[in-house]
Structures are given as C-alpha cells and as structure tokens.
mmCIF file of C-alpha atoms in Angstrom:
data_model
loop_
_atom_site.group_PDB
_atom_site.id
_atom_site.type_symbol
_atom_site.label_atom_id
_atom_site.label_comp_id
_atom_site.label_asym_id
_atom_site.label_seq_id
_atom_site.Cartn_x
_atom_site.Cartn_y
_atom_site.Cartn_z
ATOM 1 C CA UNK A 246 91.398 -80.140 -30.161
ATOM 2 C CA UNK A 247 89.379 -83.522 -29.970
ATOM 3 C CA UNK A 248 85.741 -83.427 -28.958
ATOM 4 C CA UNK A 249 86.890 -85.251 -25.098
ATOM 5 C CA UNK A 250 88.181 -82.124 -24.249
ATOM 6 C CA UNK A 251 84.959 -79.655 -25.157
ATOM 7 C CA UNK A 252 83.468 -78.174 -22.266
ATOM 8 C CA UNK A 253 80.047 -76.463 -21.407
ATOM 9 C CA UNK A 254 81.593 -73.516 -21.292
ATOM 10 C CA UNK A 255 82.989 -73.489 -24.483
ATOM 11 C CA UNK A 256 79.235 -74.072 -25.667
ATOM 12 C CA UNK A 257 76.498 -70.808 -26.392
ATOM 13 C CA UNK A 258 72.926 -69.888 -27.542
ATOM 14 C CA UNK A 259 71.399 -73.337 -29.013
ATOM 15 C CA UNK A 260 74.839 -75.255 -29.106
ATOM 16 C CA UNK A 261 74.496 -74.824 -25.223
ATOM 17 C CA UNK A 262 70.437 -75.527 -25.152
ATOM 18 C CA UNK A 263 71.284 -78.873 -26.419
ATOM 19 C CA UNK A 264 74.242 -79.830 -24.187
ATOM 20 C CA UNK A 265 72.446 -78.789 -21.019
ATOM 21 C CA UNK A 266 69.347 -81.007 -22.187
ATOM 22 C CA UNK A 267 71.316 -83.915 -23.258
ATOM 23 C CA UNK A 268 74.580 -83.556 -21.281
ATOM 24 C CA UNK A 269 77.837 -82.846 -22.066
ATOM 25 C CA UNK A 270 78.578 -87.078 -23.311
ATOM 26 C CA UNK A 271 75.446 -87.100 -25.513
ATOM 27 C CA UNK A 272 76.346 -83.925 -26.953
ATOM 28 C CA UNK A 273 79.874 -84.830 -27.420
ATOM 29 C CA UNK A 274 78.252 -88.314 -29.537
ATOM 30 C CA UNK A 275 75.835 -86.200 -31.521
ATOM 31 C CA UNK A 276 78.688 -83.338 -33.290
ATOM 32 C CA UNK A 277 80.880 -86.589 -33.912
ATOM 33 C CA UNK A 278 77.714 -88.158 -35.727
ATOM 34 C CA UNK A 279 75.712 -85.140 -36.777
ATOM 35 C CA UNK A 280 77.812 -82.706 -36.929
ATOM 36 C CA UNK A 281 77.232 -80.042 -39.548
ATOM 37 C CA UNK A 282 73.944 -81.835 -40.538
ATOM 38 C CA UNK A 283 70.570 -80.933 -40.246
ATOM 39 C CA UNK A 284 68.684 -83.402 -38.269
ATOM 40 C CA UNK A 285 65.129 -83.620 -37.341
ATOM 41 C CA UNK A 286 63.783 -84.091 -33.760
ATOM 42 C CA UNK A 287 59.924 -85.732 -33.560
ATOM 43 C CA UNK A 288 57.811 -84.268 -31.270
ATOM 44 C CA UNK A 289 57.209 -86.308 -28.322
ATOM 45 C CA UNK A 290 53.776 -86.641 -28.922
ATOM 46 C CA UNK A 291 54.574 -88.874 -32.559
ATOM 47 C CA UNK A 292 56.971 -90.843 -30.851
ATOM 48 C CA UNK A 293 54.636 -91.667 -27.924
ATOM 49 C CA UNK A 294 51.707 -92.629 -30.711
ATOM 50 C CA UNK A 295 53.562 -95.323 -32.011
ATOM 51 C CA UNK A 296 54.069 -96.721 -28.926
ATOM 52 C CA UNK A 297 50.367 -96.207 -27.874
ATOM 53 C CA UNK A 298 49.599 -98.082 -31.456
ATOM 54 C CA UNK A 299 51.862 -100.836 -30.626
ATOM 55 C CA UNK A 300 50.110 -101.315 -27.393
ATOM 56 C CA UNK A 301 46.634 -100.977 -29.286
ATOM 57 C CA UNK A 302 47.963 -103.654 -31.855
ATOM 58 C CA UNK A 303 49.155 -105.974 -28.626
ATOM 59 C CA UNK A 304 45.949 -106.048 -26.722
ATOM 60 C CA UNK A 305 43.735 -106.604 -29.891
ATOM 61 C CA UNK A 306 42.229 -109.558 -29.767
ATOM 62 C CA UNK A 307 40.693 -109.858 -33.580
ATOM 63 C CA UNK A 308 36.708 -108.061 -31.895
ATOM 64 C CA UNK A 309 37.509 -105.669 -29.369
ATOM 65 C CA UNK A 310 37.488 -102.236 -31.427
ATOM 66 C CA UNK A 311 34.994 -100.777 -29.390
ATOM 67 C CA UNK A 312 37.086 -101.102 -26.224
ATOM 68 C CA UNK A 313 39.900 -100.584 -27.345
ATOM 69 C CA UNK A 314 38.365 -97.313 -28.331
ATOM 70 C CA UNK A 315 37.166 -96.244 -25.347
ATOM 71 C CA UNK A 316 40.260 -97.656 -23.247
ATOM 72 C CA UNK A 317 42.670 -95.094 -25.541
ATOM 73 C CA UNK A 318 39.833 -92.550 -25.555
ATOM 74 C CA UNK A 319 39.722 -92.812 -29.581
ATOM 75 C CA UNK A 320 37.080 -93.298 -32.398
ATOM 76 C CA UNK A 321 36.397 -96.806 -33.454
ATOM 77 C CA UNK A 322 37.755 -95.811 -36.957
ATOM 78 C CA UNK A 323 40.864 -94.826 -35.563
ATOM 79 C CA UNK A 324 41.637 -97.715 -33.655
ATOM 80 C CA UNK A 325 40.529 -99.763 -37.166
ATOM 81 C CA UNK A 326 43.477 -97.695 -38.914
ATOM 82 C CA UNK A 327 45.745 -98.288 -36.277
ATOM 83 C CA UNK A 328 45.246 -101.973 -36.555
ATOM 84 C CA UNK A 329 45.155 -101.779 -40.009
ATOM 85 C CA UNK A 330 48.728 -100.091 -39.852
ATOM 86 C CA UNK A 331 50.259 -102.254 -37.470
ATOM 87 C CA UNK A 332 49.227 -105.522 -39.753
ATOM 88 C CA UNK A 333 50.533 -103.837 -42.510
ATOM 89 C CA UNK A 334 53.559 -102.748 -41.056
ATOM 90 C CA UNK A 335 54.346 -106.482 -39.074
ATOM 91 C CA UNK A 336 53.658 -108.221 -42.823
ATOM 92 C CA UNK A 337 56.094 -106.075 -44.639
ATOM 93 C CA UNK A 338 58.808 -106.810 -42.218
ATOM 94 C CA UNK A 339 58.097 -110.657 -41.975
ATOM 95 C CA UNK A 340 60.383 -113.155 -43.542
ATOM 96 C CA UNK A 341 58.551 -115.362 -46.470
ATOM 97 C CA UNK A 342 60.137 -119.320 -47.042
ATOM 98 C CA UNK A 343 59.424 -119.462 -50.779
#
C-alpha cells in the first residue's frame, strides 16, 4: 500500500491528532520524511520570538534601546541581548572576500 492511498480513517489516537491538525497531504509528507523518527515540535511562543527579535534587530537604529523596550514591552537589557544576538548571528552567516 503506498502512502496516496492512506485515509483518515485508517488513522487513531495521536496518528489521527496530527492528521486532523495538519491534514491528510501534510501528514501524508511528514511519515514519508519522518517516519519512524522522533521529531521535535517548538512551541509557538520560540518560534514567534525569533521573529519578534528579527523585527527588534530591523527597526534598531544603532540608539533606540529604550524604545524599542517599551514598544516590545521588554527590559532594556533584553532588547541589548537581542541585538547583541542578531549581530552575532548576521556576522557568522556573512560571506568574507579574503
């Protein structure tokens, strides 16, 4: 039997959890990649804080850690780390000519 012809009724308990989330496709993709693995699913909250610290990173102008602070409703320090991070992060993935 190929995995074009499984069905959500062929699915139960968490197998079924998953397909009804994802859909029937998705789920279909993720046994043909995954299958028999253990994977690891962030919560939404992590994913959504690098996004936030990309956005921090954007609007950063080289000064404004104090509103950038209060505009994300986070310490100073914190926004200093993020921006810290970010730099960090940007310089290890840049290209050098020499």
């Amino acid at each position: 039997m190929t995995l074009d012809k499984l069905t959500m009724e062929q699915l139960h308990g968490s197998q079924l959890e998953i397909a009804e989330v994802i859909g029937i496709e998705a789920y279909r993709k993720l046994v043909a990649s995954y299958g028999g693995s253990s994977i690891y699913i962030s919560k939404a909250d992590s994913v959504m804080n690098g996004l936030r610290d990309a956005e921090i990173f954007r609007r950063f102008d080289g000064s404004n850690y104090l509103e950038l602070a209060h505009a994300f409703n986070l310490a100073e320090n914190t926004i200093r780390d993020i921006i810290y991070r970010q730099s960090t992060d940007r310089e290890a993935h840049q290209m050098t000519f020499f």
